[in-house]
Amino acid sequence: MAQGTTRRAFLGGCALALLSTSALAQSMGGAEWADRFDASMPTLQNLKSTQPMLSPETASQTERAIQTYQQIVQRGGWPTVPDAAQGLRLGKRDPSVTVLRQRLLVTGDLAQNSGRTDTFDSYVDGAVRRFQIRHGLQADGVVGASTLQAMNVPADVRLHQLEINLVRLRSLSGDLGYRHVTVNIPGAEIETVEGGQVYSRHIAVVGKIDRQTPILSSKITQINFNPYWHVPVSIIRKDLIPKMQKDPNYLTRNKIHIYNGKGRELQASDIDWNTDQAMQFQFRQDSGPDNSMGSVKITFSNPYDVYMHDTPSKSLFGQDARFHSSGCVRVQNVRQYIGWLLKGNPQWPSDKIDQVIRNGDRIDAQVSPPVPLYFVYITAWENREGIVNFREDIYDKDGLGTANMSADASTDSAAVTTASQNDSRAQDAIYAKQAGLPGQQVGTGYSYPPQQGVAN
């Protein structure tokens, strides 16, 4: 069983095993809508998944998903769930439930022998939760706005999304390391992997759309306990100066000090906050429970000046949309995460980690050997259990506009194909260059250029 706290969509590392894509394709076999309602379906069961998102098999599994979604598209895709379905939950009765059933049936989230009633029964509740799990949403069984939007992304767009991500997955199909960490940016999800199995999953908070978390590969080398926060120049410009213009006591209240180039501390009154004068100085926040990095900073070499860290803003981890940072990655349940990172350092047993955090001691610990780290951008894949997963393309790197896809989208399929291929070629070249990943020839006719990574 995978250890650790996961996002609500797969608590405890558990996912629900859906009908595999091959079984789904076979069950569809020329049946009409009415026939599919009464067709048999393999029993759905709970599965405690320890399989990582990225594995040597993920690319080939995703190829299989592409074949299945090609069949779905050829058969007309799935129906659009009406707006009237928003807010539906267990026990509700509404005509739109019938359409909801049809939608969930096509992708195997709903058992084919679950009936045709317009009542939101336990079958539909379970199917909605399965759908939410596959799309990285809060698995509450309620057809909320995010769930409805994800359901109404057209089948051909989902197919193109799988094709685009296959390129990325092939570049990540090599040896990532016996122990490594993967951060999937659009899913705001972190996996620690050891020996091909997930050790723990953690919710993340990643960069806002205008302050994106970069794609990269590196190695985690150091843990900083109870760190100071040295405010990045971008945040001084975008955040601190405007806040000081509105509230002259902001720095004092947040225990942020100002230093000149010689290390001498200045007073806030020494600076003209109506200009860019503050950009000349260094700003440092004291360590402590209110520090912006919380109790821990995880350090790795990279050209973007980003890092992973704890946070005092724990409530953000419970949201479906967790894109609130300035590019760094905030980690839920950071104590377990750093405990795993420091497992190879005998000087840092778990009780010492707890004591240092509790006492507020400013200490650094070496991660030995360094642990490979990958910030990736994967929005569609099939895992070893045959479950097809999607995440919202929050940074629009797929070029398909799924972040703003409406229920009544009527884009010509051929136009979408051409545009997505053109956009994805440019985006994926950038992707590989940023991540420093080796190239492979792919089915769409283009490949990642081999690049030197930033790992050290």
Tab-separated table of N, CA and C in Angstrom, residues 70-184:
chain	number	residue	atom	x	y	z
A	70	GLN	N	-9.960	6.710	-30.197
A	70	GLN	CA	-10.247	6.817	-31.628
A	70	GLN	C	-11.576	6.133	-31.942
A	71	GLN	N	-11.822	4.980	-31.325
A	71	GLN	CA	-13.094	4.282	-31.521
A	71	GLN	C	-14.253	5.091	-30.958
A	72	ILE	N	-14.032	5.691	-29.785
A	72	ILE	CA	-15.093	6.510	-29.188
A	72	ILE	C	-15.446	7.671	-30.103
A	73	VAL	N	-14.431	8.327	-30.657
A	73	VAL	CA	-14.667	9.458	-31.561
A	73	VAL	C	-15.392	8.991	-32.816
A	74	GLN	N	-14.982	7.852	-33.375
A	74	GLN	CA	-15.617	7.337	-34.589
A	74	GLN	C	-17.087	7.023	-34.360
A	75	ARG	N	-17.440	6.672	-33.136
A	75	ARG	CA	-18.826	6.333	-32.822
A	75	ARG	C	-19.635	7.542	-32.350
A	76	GLY	N	-19.042	8.718	-32.472
A	76	GLY	CA	-19.805	9.926	-32.160
A	76	GLY	C	-19.495	10.557	-30.825
A	77	GLY	N	-18.515	10.021	-30.108
A	77	GLY	CA	-18.132	10.628	-28.840
A	77	GLY	C	-19.145	10.365	-27.746
A	78	TRP	N	-19.349	11.359	-26.896
A	78	TRP	CA	-20.307	11.230	-25.798
A	78	TRP	C	-21.248	12.431	-25.805
A	79	PRO	N	-22.408	12.295	-25.166
A	79	PRO	CA	-23.365	13.403	-25.159
A	79	PRO	C	-22.913	14.531	-24.239
A	80	THR	N	-23.401	15.714	-24.518
A	80	THR	CA	-23.136	16.871	-23.666
A	80	THR	C	-24.083	16.842	-22.473
A	81	VAL	N	-23.529	16.883	-21.290
A	81	VAL	CA	-24.347	16.897	-20.075
A	81	VAL	C	-24.900	18.310	-19.897
A	82	PRO	N	-26.210	18.472	-19.774
A	82	PRO	CA	-26.790	19.820	-19.698
A	82	PRO	C	-26.425	20.552	-18.414
A	83	ASP	N	-26.496	21.873	-18.474
A	83	ASP	CA	-26.191	22.692	-17.301
A	83	ASP	C	-27.092	22.353	-16.122
A	84	ALA	N	-28.282	21.832	-16.424
A	84	ALA	CA	-29.222	21.484	-15.351
A	84	ALA	C	-28.672	20.409	-14.431
A	85	ALA	N	-27.652	19.689	-14.891
A	85	ALA	CA	-27.071	18.629	-14.061
A	85	ALA	C	-26.168	19.177	-12.970
A	86	GLN	N	-25.745	20.436	-13.096
A	86	GLN	CA	-24.825	20.989	-12.101
A	86	GLN	C	-25.477	21.008	-10.723
A	87	GLY	N	-24.763	20.494	-9.753
A	87	GLY	CA	-25.257	20.436	-8.382
A	87	GLY	C	-25.930	19.124	-8.037
A	88	LEU	N	-26.146	18.259	-9.023
A	88	LEU	CA	-26.788	16.979	-8.740
A	88	LEU	C	-25.893	16.115	-7.856
A	89	ARG	N	-26.543	15.364	-6.990
A	89	ARG	CA	-25.827	14.474	-6.078
A	89	ARG	C	-26.719	13.301	-5.716
A	90	LEU	N	-26.193	12.411	-4.889
A	90	LEU	CA	-26.900	11.198	-4.506
A	90	LEU	C	-28.300	11.517	-3.980
A	91	GLY	N	-29.312	10.803	-4.528
A	91	GLY	CA	-30.687	10.958	-4.078
A	91	GLY	C	-31.519	11.910	-4.915
A	92	LYS	N	-30.884	12.736	-5.747
A	92	LYS	CA	-31.616	13.693	-6.574
A	92	LYS	C	-32.239	12.972	-7.775
A	93	ARG	N	-33.336	13.570	-8.257
A	93	ARG	CA	-33.995	13.035	-9.448
A	93	ARG	C	-34.193	14.163	-10.445
A	94	ASP	N	-33.747	13.939	-11.683
A	94	ASP	CA	-33.824	14.987	-12.693
A	94	ASP	C	-33.666	14.335	-14.068
A	95	PRO	N	-34.348	14.864	-15.098
A	95	PRO	CA	-34.199	14.290	-16.446
A	95	PRO	C	-32.758	14.278	-16.947
A	96	SER	N	-31.945	15.218	-16.479
A	96	SER	CA	-30.557	15.289	-16.951
A	96	SER	C	-29.714	14.121	-16.439
A	97	VAL	N	-30.202	13.403	-15.431
A	97	VAL	CA	-29.462	12.246	-14.929
A	97	VAL	C	-29.344	11.178	-16.013
A	98	THR	N	-30.371	11.078	-16.864
A	98	THR	CA	-30.324	10.102	-17.955
A	98	THR	C	-29.161	10.382	-18.896
A	99	VAL	N	-28.954	11.663	-19.235
A	99	VAL	CA	-27.832	12.045	-20.094
A	99	VAL	C	-26.516	11.821	-19.354
A	100	LEU	N	-26.510	12.128	-18.071
A	100	LEU	CA	-25.310	11.920	-17.259
A	100	LEU	C	-24.904	10.455	-17.273
A	101	ARG	N	-25.886	9.566	-17.159
A	101	ARG	CA	-25.600	8.134	-17.220
A	101	ARG	C	-24.953	7.764	-18.558
A	102	GLN	N	-25.521	8.293	-19.646
A	102	GLN	CA	-24.971	7.988	-20.967
A	102	GLN	C	-23.529	8.463	-21.081
A	103	ARG	N	-23.279	9.662	-20.564
A	103	ARG	CA	-21.921	10.213	-20.630
A	103	ARG	C	-20.925	9.324	-19.885
A	104	LEU	N	-21.285	8.891	-18.700
A	104	LEU	CA	-20.384	8.091	-17.871
A	104	LEU	C	-20.236	6.670	-18.394
A	105	LEU	N	-21.250	6.199	-19.101
A	105	LEU	CA	-21.208	4.851	-19.658
A	105	LEU	C	-20.159	4.732	-20.759
A	106	VAL	N	-20.045	5.753	-21.592
A	106	VAL	CA	-19.141	5.693	-22.743
A	106	VAL	C	-17.696	5.489	-22.308
A	107	THR	N	-17.282	6.132	-21.227
A	107	THR	CA	-15.887	6.040	-20.782
A	107	THR	C	-15.672	4.970	-19.718
A	108	GLY	N	-16.682	4.145	-19.471
A	108	GLY	CA	-16.498	3.028	-18.563
A	108	GLY	C	-16.557	3.386	-17.095
A	109	ASP	N	-16.943	4.618	-16.782
A	109	ASP	CA	-17.064	5.002	-15.374
A	109	ASP	C	-18.314	4.398	-14.745
A	110	LEU	N	-19.330	4.139	-15.568
A	110	LEU	CA	-20.596	3.586	-15.098
A	110	LEU	C	-20.768	2.179	-15.653
A	111	ALA	N	-21.168	1.257	-14.777
A	111	ALA	CA	-21.409	-0.117	-15.202
A	111	ALA	C	-22.567	-0.165	-16.189
A	112	GLN	N	-22.458	-1.030	-17.181
A	112	GLN	CA	-23.463	-1.074	-18.235
A	112	GLN	C	-24.774	-1.701	-17.785
A	113	ASN	N	-24.797	-2.354	-16.647
A	113	ASN	CA	-26.033	-2.945	-16.138
A	113	ASN	C	-26.629	-2.106	-15.018
A	114	SER	N	-26.312	-0.798	-15.006
A	114	SER	CA	-26.739	0.058	-13.888
A	114	SER	C	-28.103	0.685	-14.093
A	115	GLY	N	-28.766	0.409	-15.213
A	115	GLY	CA	-30.122	0.893	-15.414
A	115	GLY	C	-30.210	2.196	-16.173
A	116	ARG	N	-31.451	2.680	-16.355
A	116	ARG	CA	-31.706	3.869	-17.158
A	116	ARG	C	-32.458	4.940	-16.384
A	117	THR	N	-32.710	4.757	-15.137
A	117	THR	CA	-33.533	5.669	-14.355
A	117	THR	C	-32.962	7.075	-14.309
A	118	ASP	N	-33.840	8.064	-14.084
A	118	ASP	CA	-33.394	9.456	-13.966
A	118	ASP	C	-33.084	9.833	-12.522
A	119	THR	N	-32.910	8.828	-11.673
A	119	THR	CA	-32.542	9.064	-10.277
A	119	THR	C	-31.027	8.954	-10.105
A	120	PHE	N	-30.460	9.879	-9.375
A	120	PHE	CA	-29.021	9.888	-9.077
A	120	PHE	C	-28.793	8.883	-7.946
A	121	ASP	N	-28.648	7.615	-8.324
A	121	ASP	CA	-28.537	6.550	-7.332
A	121	ASP	C	-27.076	6.251	-7.004
A	122	SER	N	-26.864	5.172	-6.253
A	122	SER	CA	-25.502	4.845	-5.820
A	122	SER	C	-24.608	4.469	-6.995
A	123	TYR	N	-25.196	3.914	-8.066
A	123	TYR	CA	-24.397	3.606	-9.256
A	123	TYR	C	-23.825	4.883	-9.867
A	124	VAL	N	-24.684	5.883	-10.011
A	124	VAL	CA	-24.241	7.147	-10.597
A	124	VAL	C	-23.264	7.847	-9.661
A	125	ASP	N	-23.533	7.788	-8.367
A	125	ASP	CA	-22.628	8.403	-7.394
A	125	ASP	C	-21.226	7.809	-7.516
A	126	GLY	N	-21.152	6.480	-7.574
A	126	GLY	CA	-19.849	5.840	-7.719
A	126	GLY	C	-19.177	6.192	-9.034
A	127	ALA	N	-19.978	6.284	-10.101
A	127	ALA	CA	-19.425	6.610	-11.417
A	127	ALA	C	-18.885	8.032	-11.461
A	128	VAL	N	-19.606	8.963	-10.847
A	128	VAL	CA	-19.134	10.351	-10.806
A	128	VAL	C	-17.831	10.430	-10.021
A	129	ARG	N	-17.755	9.708	-8.908
A	129	ARG	CA	-16.512	9.706	-8.125
A	129	ARG	C	-15.353	9.115	-8.935
A	130	ARG	N	-15.616	8.059	-9.675
A	130	ARG	CA	-14.575	7.481	-10.523
A	130	ARG	C	-14.097	8.496	-11.558
A	131	PHE	N	-15.057	9.163	-12.173
A	131	PHE	CA	-14.707	10.191	-13.160
A	131	PHE	C	-13.861	11.284	-12.517
A	132	GLN	N	-14.255	11.722	-11.338
A	132	GLN	CA	-13.513	12.780	-10.644
A	132	GLN	C	-12.098	12.325	-10.307
A	133	ILE	N	-11.945	11.092	-9.871
A	133	ILE	CA	-10.616	10.558	-9.569
A	133	ILE	C	-9.738	10.598	-10.809
A	134	ARG	N	-10.285	10.161	-11.931
A	134	ARG	CA	-9.494	10.114	-13.169
A	134	ARG	C	-9.099	11.506	-13.657
A	135	HIS	N	-9.849	12.519	-13.257
A	135	HIS	CA	-9.577	13.881	-13.715
A	135	HIS	C	-8.949	14.755	-12.631
A	136	GLY	N	-8.516	14.127	-11.538
A	136	GLY	CA	-7.808	14.861	-10.497
A	136	GLY	C	-8.672	15.844	-9.747
A	137	LEU	N	-9.972	15.584	-9.679
A	137	LEU	CA	-10.896	16.478	-8.991
A	137	LEU	C	-11.270	15.901	-7.632
A	138	GLN	N	-11.812	16.741	-6.782
A	138	GLN	CA	-12.255	16.290	-5.470
A	138	GLN	C	-13.355	15.251	-5.653
A	139	ALA	N	-13.122	14.046	-5.162
A	139	ALA	CA	-14.040	12.930	-5.398
A	139	ALA	C	-15.175	12.935	-4.385
A	140	ASP	N	-16.097	13.903	-4.536
A	140	ASP	CA	-17.210	14.031	-3.597
A	140	ASP	C	-18.529	13.520	-4.162
A	141	GLY	N	-18.538	13.090	-5.423
A	141	GLY	CA	-19.758	12.564	-6.018
A	141	GLY	C	-20.755	13.613	-6.448
A	142	VAL	N	-20.416	14.876	-6.328
A	142	VAL	CA	-21.309	15.977	-6.702
A	142	VAL	C	-20.902	16.501	-8.077
A	143	VAL	N	-21.871	16.735	-8.936
A	143	VAL	CA	-21.583	17.291	-10.259
A	143	VAL	C	-21.427	18.802	-10.117
A	144	GLY	N	-20.256	19.224	-9.647
A	144	GLY	CA	-19.967	20.643	-9.518
A	144	GLY	C	-19.535	21.240	-10.842
A	145	ALA	N	-19.193	22.527	-10.812
A	145	ALA	CA	-18.826	23.233	-12.042
A	145	ALA	C	-17.605	22.613	-12.706
A	146	SER	N	-16.572	22.273	-11.915
A	146	SER	CA	-15.351	21.699	-12.485
A	146	SER	C	-15.613	20.325	-13.084
A	147	THR	N	-16.432	19.532	-12.406
A	147	THR	CA	-16.763	18.202	-12.912
A	147	THR	C	-17.560	18.296	-14.203
A	148	LEU	N	-18.542	19.179	-14.236
A	148	LEU	CA	-19.360	19.347	-15.439
A	148	LEU	C	-18.514	19.820	-16.615
A	149	GLN	N	-17.616	20.745	-16.360
A	149	GLN	CA	-16.751	21.241	-17.430
A	149	GLN	C	-15.879	20.122	-17.984
A	150	ALA	N	-15.303	19.309	-17.091
A	150	ALA	CA	-14.450	18.208	-17.538
A	150	ALA	C	-15.246	17.170	-18.330
A	151	MET	N	-16.483	16.909	-17.919
A	151	MET	CA	-17.312	15.942	-18.638
A	151	MET	C	-17.624	16.401	-20.053
A	152	ASN	N	-17.722	17.709	-20.245
A	152	ASN	CA	-18.150	18.232	-21.535
A	152	ASN	C	-17.006	18.643	-22.450
A	153	VAL	N	-15.780	18.290	-22.098
A	153	VAL	CA	-14.692	18.405	-23.072
A	153	VAL	C	-14.944	17.328	-24.124
A	154	PRO	N	-15.047	17.685	-25.401
A	154	PRO	CA	-15.402	16.707	-26.438
A	154	PRO	C	-14.398	15.563	-26.545
A	155	ALA	N	-14.881	14.438	-27.022
A	155	ALA	CA	-14.044	13.245	-27.127
A	155	ALA	C	-12.866	13.453	-28.066
A	156	ASP	N	-13.064	14.200	-29.173
A	156	ASP	CA	-11.942	14.392	-30.097
A	156	ASP	C	-10.850	15.241	-29.469
A	157	VAL	N	-11.221	16.164	-28.596
A	157	VAL	CA	-10.218	16.970	-27.902
A	157	VAL	C	-9.439	16.096	-26.923
A	158	ARG	N	-10.136	15.212	-26.212
A	158	ARG	CA	-9.443	14.291	-25.308
A	158	ARG	C	-8.487	13.382	-26.091
A	159	LEU	N	-8.905	12.965	-27.274
A	159	LEU	CA	-8.035	12.142	-28.109
A	159	LEU	C	-6.767	12.903	-28.477
A	160	HIS	N	-6.909	14.143	-28.915
A	160	HIS	CA	-5.739	14.946	-29.269
A	160	HIS	C	-4.849	15.174	-28.046
A	161	GLN	N	-5.469	15.310	-26.890
A	161	GLN	CA	-4.700	15.504	-25.660
A	161	GLN	C	-3.829	14.283	-25.377
A	162	LEU	N	-4.381	13.103	-25.561
A	162	LEU	CA	-3.603	11.878	-25.380
A	162	LEU	C	-2.453	11.810	-26.377
A	163	GLU	N	-2.711	12.186	-27.630
A	163	GLU	CA	-1.671	12.142	-28.660
A	163	GLU	C	-0.532	13.109	-28.342
A	164	ILE	N	-0.885	14.294	-27.887
A	164	ILE	CA	0.128	15.297	-27.552
A	164	ILE	C	0.980	14.827	-26.377
A	165	ASN	N	0.338	14.253	-25.373
A	165	ASN	CA	1.077	13.830	-24.185
A	165	ASN	C	1.903	12.577	-24.419
A	166	LEU	N	1.556	11.796	-25.434
A	166	LEU	CA	2.355	10.619	-25.749
A	166	LEU	C	3.794	11.017	-26.058
A	167	VAL	N	3.967	12.153	-26.714
A	167	VAL	CA	5.313	12.642	-27.022
A	167	VAL	C	6.095	12.872	-25.733
A	168	ARG	N	5.480	13.527	-24.790
A	168	ARG	CA	6.149	13.820	-23.520
A	168	ARG	C	6.446	12.535	-22.755
A	169	LEU	N	5.475	11.627	-22.758
A	169	LEU	CA	5.646	10.387	-22.013
A	169	LEU	C	6.784	9.549	-22.572
A	170	ARG	N	6.960	9.547	-23.878
A	170	ARG	CA	8.056	8.788	-24.469
A	170	ARG	C	9.410	9.339	-24.041
A	171	SER	N	9.481	10.644	-23.859
A	171	SER	CA	10.750	11.231	-23.423
A	171	SER	C	11.039	10.917	-21.965
A	172	LEU	N	10.019	10.479	-21.231
A	172	LEU	CA	10.169	10.187	-19.810
A	172	LEU	C	10.103	8.689	-19.523
A	173	SER	N	10.263	7.873	-20.556
A	173	SER	CA	10.105	6.430	-20.386
A	173	SER	C	11.402	5.723	-20.016
A	174	GLY	N	12.497	6.472	-19.896
A	174	GLY	CA	13.773	5.871	-19.530
A	174	GLY	C	13.915	5.686	-18.031
A	175	ASP	N	15.129	5.456	-17.594
A	175	ASP	CA	15.427	5.233	-16.178
A	175	ASP	C	15.450	6.571	-15.449
A	176	LEU	N	14.466	6.805	-14.611
A	176	LEU	CA	14.384	8.056	-13.855
A	176	LEU	C	15.129	7.976	-12.531
A	177	GLY	N	15.612	6.794	-12.177
A	177	GLY	CA	16.320	6.612	-10.919
A	177	GLY	C	15.571	5.673	-9.995
A	178	TYR	N	16.321	4.868	-9.224
A	178	TYR	CA	15.681	3.933	-8.295
A	178	TYR	C	14.810	4.689	-7.297
A	179	ARG	N	15.332	5.785	-6.783
A	179	ARG	CA	14.545	6.681	-5.924
A	179	ARG	C	14.453	8.026	-6.641
A	180	HIS	N	13.246	8.520	-6.849
A	180	HIS	CA	13.092	9.811	-7.500
A	180	HIS	C	11.765	10.444	-7.108
A	181	VAL	N	11.654	11.717	-7.425
A	181	VAL	CA	10.445	12.493	-7.126
A	181	VAL	C	9.904	13.059	-8.427
A	182	THR	N	8.602	12.923	-8.629
A	182	THR	CA	7.938	13.506	-9.790
A	182	THR	C	6.898	14.509	-9.323
A	183	VAL	N	6.947	15.705	-9.882
A	183	VAL	CA	5.932	16.726	-9.635
A	183	VAL	C	5.190	16.939	-10.948
A	184	ASN	N	3.918	16.553	-10.992
A	184	ASN	CA	3.126	16.805	-12.197
A	184	ASN	C	2.414	18.142	-12.025
